[in-house]
Short mmCIF file of C-alpha atoms in Angstrom, two decimals:
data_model
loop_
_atom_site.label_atom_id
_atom_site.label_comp_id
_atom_site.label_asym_id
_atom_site.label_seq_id
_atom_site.Cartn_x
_atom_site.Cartn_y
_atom_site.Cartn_z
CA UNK A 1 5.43 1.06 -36.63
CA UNK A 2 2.62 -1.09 -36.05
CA UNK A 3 1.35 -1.82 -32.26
CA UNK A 4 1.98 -5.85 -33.20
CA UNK A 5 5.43 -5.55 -33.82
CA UNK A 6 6.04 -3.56 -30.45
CA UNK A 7 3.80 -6.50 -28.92
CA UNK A 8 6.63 -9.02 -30.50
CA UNK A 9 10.09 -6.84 -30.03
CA UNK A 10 8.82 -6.31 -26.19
CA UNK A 11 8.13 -10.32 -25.29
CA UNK A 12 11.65 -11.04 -27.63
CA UNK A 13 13.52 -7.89 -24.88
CA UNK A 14 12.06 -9.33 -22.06
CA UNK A 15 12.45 -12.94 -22.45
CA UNK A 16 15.65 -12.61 -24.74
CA UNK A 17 14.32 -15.49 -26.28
CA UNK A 18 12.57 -15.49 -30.04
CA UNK A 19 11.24 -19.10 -29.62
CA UNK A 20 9.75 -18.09 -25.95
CA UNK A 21 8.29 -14.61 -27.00
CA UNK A 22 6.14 -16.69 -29.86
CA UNK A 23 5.36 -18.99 -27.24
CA UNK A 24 4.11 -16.27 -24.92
CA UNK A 25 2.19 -14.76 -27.72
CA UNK A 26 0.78 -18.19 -29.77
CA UNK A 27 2.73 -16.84 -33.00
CA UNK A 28 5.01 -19.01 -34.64
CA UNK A 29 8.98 -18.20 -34.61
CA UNK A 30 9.28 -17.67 -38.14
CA UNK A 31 6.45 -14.72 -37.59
CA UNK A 32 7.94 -13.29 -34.35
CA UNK A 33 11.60 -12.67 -37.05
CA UNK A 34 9.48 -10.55 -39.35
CA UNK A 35 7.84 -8.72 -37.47
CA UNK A 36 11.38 -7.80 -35.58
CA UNK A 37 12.93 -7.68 -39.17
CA UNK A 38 10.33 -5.27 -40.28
CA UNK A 39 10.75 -2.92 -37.90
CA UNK A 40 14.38 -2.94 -37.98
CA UNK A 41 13.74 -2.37 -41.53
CA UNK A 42 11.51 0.40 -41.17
CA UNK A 43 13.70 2.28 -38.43
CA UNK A 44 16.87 1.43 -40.25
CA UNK A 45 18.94 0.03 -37.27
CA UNK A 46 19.59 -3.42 -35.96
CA UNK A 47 17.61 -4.10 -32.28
CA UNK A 48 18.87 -7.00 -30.98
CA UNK A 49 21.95 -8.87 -31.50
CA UNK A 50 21.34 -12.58 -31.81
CA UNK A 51 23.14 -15.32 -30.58
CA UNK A 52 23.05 -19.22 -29.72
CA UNK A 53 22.83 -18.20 -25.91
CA UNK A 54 20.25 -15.35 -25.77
CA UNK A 55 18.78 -12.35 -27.60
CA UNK A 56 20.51 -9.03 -26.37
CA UNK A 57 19.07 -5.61 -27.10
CA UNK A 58 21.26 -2.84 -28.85
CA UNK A 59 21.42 0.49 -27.72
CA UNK A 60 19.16 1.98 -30.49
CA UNK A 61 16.99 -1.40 -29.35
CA UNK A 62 17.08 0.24 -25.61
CA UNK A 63 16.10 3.18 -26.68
CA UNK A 64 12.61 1.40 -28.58
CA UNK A 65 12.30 -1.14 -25.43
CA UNK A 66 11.41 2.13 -22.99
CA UNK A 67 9.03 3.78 -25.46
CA UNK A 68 7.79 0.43 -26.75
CA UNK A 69 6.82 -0.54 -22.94
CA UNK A 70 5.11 3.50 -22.25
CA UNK A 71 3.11 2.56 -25.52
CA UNK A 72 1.37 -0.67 -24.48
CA UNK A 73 1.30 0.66 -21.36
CA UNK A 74 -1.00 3.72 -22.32
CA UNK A 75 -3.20 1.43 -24.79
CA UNK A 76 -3.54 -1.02 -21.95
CA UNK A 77 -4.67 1.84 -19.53
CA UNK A 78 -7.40 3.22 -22.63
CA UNK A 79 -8.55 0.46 -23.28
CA UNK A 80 -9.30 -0.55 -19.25
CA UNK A 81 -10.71 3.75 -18.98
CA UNK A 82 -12.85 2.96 -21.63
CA UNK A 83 -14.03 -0.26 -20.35
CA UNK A 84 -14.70 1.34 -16.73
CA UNK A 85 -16.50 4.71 -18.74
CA UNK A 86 -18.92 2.48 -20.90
CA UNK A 87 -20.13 0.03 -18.10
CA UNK A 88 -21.33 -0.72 -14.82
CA UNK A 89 -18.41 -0.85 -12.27
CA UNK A 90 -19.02 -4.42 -10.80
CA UNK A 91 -16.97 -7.26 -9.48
CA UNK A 92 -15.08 -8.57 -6.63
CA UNK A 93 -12.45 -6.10 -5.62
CA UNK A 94 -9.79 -7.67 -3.68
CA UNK A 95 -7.68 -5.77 -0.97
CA UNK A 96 -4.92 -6.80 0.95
CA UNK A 97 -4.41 -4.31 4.17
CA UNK A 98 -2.16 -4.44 6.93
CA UNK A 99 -3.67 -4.25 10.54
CA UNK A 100 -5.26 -0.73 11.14
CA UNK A 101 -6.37 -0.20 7.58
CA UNK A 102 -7.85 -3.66 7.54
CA UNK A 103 -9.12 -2.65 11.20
CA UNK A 104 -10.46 1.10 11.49
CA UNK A 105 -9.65 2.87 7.51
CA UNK A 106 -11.45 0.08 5.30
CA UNK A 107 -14.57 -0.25 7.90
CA UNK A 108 -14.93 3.71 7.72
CA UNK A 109 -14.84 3.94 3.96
CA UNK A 110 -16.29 0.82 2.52
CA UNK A 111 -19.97 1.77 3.80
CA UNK A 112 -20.30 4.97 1.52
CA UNK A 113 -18.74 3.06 -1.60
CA UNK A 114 -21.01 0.49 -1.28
CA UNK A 115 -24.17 2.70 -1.24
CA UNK A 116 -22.17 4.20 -4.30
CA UNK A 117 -20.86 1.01 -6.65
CA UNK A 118 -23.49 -1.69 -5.02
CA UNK A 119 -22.63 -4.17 -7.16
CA UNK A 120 -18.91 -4.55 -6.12
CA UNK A 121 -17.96 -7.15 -3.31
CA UNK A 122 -15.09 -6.16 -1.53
CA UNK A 123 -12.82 -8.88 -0.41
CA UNK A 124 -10.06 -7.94 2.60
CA UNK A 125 -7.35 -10.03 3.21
CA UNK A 126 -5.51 -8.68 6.33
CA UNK A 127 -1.70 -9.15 6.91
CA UNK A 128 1.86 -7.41 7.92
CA UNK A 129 3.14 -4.62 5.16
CA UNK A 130 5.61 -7.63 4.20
CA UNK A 131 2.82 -10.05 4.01
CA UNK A 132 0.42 -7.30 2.05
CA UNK A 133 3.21 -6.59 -0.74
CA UNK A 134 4.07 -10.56 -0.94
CA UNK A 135 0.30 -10.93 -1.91
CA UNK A 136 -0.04 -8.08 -4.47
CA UNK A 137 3.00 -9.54 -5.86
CA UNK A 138 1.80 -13.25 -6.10
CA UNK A 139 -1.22 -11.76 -7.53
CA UNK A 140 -3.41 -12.33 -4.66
CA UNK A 141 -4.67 -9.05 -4.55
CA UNK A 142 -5.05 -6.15 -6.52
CA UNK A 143 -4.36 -3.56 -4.07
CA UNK A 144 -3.06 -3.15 -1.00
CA UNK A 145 -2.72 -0.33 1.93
CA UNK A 146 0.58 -0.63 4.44
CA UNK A 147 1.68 1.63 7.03
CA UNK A 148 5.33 1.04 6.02
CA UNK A 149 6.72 1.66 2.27
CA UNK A 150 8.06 -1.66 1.01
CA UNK A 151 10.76 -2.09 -1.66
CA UNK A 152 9.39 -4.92 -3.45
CA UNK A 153 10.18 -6.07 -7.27
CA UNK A 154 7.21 -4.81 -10.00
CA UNK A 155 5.17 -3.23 -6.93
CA UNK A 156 4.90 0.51 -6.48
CA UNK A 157 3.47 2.46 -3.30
CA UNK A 158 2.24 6.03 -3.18
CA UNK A 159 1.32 7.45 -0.11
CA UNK A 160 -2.46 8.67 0.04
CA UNK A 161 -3.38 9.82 3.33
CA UNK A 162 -1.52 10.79 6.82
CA UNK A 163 -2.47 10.05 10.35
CA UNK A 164 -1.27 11.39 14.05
CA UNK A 165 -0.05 8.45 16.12
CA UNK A 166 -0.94 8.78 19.85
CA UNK A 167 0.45 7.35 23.43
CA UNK A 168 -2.90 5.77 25.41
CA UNK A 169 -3.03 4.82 28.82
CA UNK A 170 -5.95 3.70 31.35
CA UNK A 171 -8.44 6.36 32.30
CA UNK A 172 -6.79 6.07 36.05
CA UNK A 173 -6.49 9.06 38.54
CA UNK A 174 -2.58 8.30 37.62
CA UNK A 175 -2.58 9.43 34.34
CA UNK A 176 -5.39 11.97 34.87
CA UNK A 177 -2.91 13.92 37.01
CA UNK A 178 -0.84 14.69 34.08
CA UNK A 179 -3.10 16.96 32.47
CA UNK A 180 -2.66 15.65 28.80
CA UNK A 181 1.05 16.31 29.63
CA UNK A 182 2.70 12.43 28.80
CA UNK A 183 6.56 12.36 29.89
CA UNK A 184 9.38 10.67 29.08
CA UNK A 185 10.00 9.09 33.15
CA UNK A 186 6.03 8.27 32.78
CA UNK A 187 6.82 6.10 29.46
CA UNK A 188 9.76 4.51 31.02
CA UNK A 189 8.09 3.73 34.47
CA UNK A 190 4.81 2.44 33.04
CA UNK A 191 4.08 -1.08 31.94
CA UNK A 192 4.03 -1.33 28.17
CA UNK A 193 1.93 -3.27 26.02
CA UNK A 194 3.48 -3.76 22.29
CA UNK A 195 2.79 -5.00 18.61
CA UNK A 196 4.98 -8.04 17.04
CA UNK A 197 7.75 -7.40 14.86
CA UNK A 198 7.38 -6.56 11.91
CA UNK A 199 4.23 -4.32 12.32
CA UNK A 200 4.46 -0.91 10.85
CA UNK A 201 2.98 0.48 14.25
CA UNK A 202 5.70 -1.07 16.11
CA UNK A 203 8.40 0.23 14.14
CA UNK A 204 7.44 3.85 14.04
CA UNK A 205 6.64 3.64 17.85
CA UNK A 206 10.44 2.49 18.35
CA UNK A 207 11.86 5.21 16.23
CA UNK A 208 9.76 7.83 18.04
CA UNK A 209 10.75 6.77 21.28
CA UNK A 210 14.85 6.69 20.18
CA UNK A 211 14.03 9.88 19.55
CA UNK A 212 13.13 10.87 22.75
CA UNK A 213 16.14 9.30 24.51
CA UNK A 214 13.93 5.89 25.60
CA UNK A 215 15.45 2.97 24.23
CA UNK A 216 12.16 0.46 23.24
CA UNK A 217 14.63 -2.13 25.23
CA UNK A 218 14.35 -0.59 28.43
CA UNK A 219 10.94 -0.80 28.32
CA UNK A 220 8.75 -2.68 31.14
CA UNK A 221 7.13 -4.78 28.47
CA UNK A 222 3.52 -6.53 30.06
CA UNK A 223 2.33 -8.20 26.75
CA UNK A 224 3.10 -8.30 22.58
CA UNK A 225 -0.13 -8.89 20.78
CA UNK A 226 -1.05 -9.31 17.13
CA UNK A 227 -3.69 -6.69 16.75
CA UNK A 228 -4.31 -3.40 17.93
CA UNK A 229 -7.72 -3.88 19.29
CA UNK A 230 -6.05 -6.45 21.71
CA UNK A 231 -3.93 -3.61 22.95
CA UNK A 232 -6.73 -1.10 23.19
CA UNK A 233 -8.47 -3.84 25.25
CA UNK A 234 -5.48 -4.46 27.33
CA UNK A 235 -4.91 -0.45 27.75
CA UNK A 236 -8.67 -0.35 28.71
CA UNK A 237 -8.97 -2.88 31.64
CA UNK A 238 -5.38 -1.59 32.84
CA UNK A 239 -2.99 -3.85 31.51
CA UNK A 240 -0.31 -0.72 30.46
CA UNK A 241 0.04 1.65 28.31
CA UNK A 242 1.11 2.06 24.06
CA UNK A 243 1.68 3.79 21.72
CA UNK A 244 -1.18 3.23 18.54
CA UNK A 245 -2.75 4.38 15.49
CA UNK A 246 -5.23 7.94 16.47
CA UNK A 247 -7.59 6.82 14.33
CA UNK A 248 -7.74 3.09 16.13
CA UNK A 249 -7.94 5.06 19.28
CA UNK A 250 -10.80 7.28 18.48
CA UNK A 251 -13.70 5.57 19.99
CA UNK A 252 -12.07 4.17 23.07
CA UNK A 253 -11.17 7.83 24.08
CA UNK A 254 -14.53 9.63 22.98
CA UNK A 255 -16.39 6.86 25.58
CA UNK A 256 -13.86 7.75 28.30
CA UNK A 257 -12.76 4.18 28.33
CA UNK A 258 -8.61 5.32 27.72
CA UNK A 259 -6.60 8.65 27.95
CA UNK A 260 -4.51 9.87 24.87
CA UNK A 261 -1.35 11.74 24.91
CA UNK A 262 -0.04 13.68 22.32
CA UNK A 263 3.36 14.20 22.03
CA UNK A 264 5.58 16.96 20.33
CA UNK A 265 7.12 14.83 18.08
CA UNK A 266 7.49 14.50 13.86
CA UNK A 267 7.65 10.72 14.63
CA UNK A 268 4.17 10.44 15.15
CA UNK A 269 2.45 11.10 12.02
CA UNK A 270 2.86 8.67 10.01
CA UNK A 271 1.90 8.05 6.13
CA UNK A 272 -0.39 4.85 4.70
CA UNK A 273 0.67 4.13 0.96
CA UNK A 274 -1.46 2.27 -1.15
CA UNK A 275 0.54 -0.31 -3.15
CA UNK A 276 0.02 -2.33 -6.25
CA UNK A 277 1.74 -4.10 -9.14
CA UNK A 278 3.36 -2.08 -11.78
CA UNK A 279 2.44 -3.87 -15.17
CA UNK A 280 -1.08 -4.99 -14.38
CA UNK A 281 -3.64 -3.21 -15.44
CA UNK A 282 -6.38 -2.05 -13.07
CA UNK A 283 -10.01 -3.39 -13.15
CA UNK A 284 -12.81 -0.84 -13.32
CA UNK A 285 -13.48 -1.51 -9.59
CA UNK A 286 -9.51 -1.10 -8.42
CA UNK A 287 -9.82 2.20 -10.91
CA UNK A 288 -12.98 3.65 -9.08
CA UNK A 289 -10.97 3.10 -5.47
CA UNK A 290 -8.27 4.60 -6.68
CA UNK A 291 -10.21 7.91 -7.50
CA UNK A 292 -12.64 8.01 -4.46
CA UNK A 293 -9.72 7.24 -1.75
CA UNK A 294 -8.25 10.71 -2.51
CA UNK A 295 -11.73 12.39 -2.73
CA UNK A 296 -13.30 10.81 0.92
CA UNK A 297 -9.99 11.93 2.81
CA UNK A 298 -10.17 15.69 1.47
CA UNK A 299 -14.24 15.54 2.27
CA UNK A 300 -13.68 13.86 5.56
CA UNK A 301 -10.22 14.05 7.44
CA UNK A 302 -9.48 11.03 9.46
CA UNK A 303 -7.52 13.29 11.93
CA UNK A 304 -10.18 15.02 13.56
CA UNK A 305 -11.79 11.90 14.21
CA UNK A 306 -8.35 10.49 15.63
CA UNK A 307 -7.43 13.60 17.41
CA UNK A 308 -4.60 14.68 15.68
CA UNK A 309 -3.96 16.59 11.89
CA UNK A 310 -4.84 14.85 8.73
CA UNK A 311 -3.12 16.17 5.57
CA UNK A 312 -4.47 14.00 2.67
CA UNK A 313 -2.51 12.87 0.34
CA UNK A 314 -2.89 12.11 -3.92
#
């Protein structure tokens, strides 16, 4: 088998279509039907079964189609390693993030990498999870970091590094009193300040509280914002309290400016996946984040600088 005619019998499975796979590939039909008839030849089986409608694959032509697609797949990848081995990594590296990677993670690591790879420009496009995975599928970004997995067609997220959510309030005699001890009549009598729908922050805050017998609708609710630096402002000049990401939270409570809470609850660590499109390859800069994000989060944890656990992630 030659790696042409996989090239052909892939386009041909995928766009059951002989006259659109030679379009695809600038061949001419007659071309794309020996190559097919070749290696039909050569394995001794018939692939497809052809029709006036559309091309359909056999079973013996499913079982090619899954090896075919792992083949191209690992010459694509070689090909791209080798690239990235035998030259500078350079480039514009564009990353869509949702709010507190985009925020507090990408600020943190970005210095370092630069020092590292200076001749890569990192472009950060900030959005909801939705929004994130919508862009890495349009192709408007070649990765992208969410703090909610998202089931999205051709895109794939892995989980790469772990973080301890945390309840802040003013740093008010009030909330000094309870001794680092937060309680469930303190979250229900306080004023709350929230993210929109659709955040990953707010939807891991709700399911923490359900679990905790407070229903997010019996809330006193003072204000919804669209970032959480508008909430850490808000909890800061006494506006309420919320629930946010430790690491976001880090600075504000180091200067004494807000208290954090801890709470004994599962529900508050939460994972941040890194997602990207299945059958693209990755340029050499996309490669080189994708092997220093796992290597900066088991030299320096993000927990202890949010206050809580890290447990890095692959």
């Amino acid at each position: 088998m030659q790696l042409k005619q996989l090239e052909v019998f892939v386009q041909v499975a995928r766009l059951k279509s002989f006259s659109k796979a030679a379009e695809a590939l600038y061949l001419t039909q007659p071309t794309i039907s020996a190559h097919i008839s070749a290696l039909e030849n050569e394995l001794g089986t018939k692939l497809v079964v052809r029709s006036t409608k559309e091309i359909q694959l056999t079973a013996t032509g499913s079982v090619l189609y899954s090896y075919a697609n792992q083949i191209l797949g690992l010459c694509e990848r070689a090909e791209q390693d080798v690239k990235t081995a035998s030259s500078d990594i350079q480039g514009t590296l564009s990353i869509a993030a949702s709010t507190v990677p985009s925020q507090y993670l990408l600020p943190r690591i970005l210095p370092s990498l630069r020092q590292r790879y200076p001749k890569v420009f990192f472009q950060i496009y900030q959005g909801d999870s939705s929004q994130v995975a919508q862009r890495i599928f349009e192709n408007g970004a070649e990765l992208g970091i969410i703090g909610s997995p998202i089931q999205k067609a051709g895109c794939v997220c892995t989980p790469f590094f772990s973080e301890r959510m945390v309840i802040v309030t003013p740093n008010t005699p009030e909330y000094r009193e309870l001794d680092g001890q937060m309680t469930g009549q303190m979250l229900r009598s306080s004023f709350f300040l929230a993210r929109e729908p659709g955040s990953g922050t707010r939807k891991r805050s709700e399911e923490f509280l359900r679990s905790i017998g407070v229903d997010p609708r019996d809330l006193s609710l003072a204000a919804q914002f669209q970032s959480t630096e508008s909430i850490l402002q808000g909890v800061k000049n006494g506006l309420g309290i919320a629930i946010v990401s430790g690491l976001a939270a880090s600075d504000y409570v180091q200067m004494g400016a807000i208290l954090s809470f801890d709470f004994d609850s599962p529900l508050l660590t939460r994972q941040f996946y890194l997602i990207h499109h299945r059958n693209r390859p990755h340029s050499p800069a996309a490669a080189m984040l994708l092997q220093e994000l796992p290597r900066f989060f088991r030299d320096e944890p993000t927990g202890e600088a949010a206050g809580g656990e890290e447990k890095p992630e692959p």
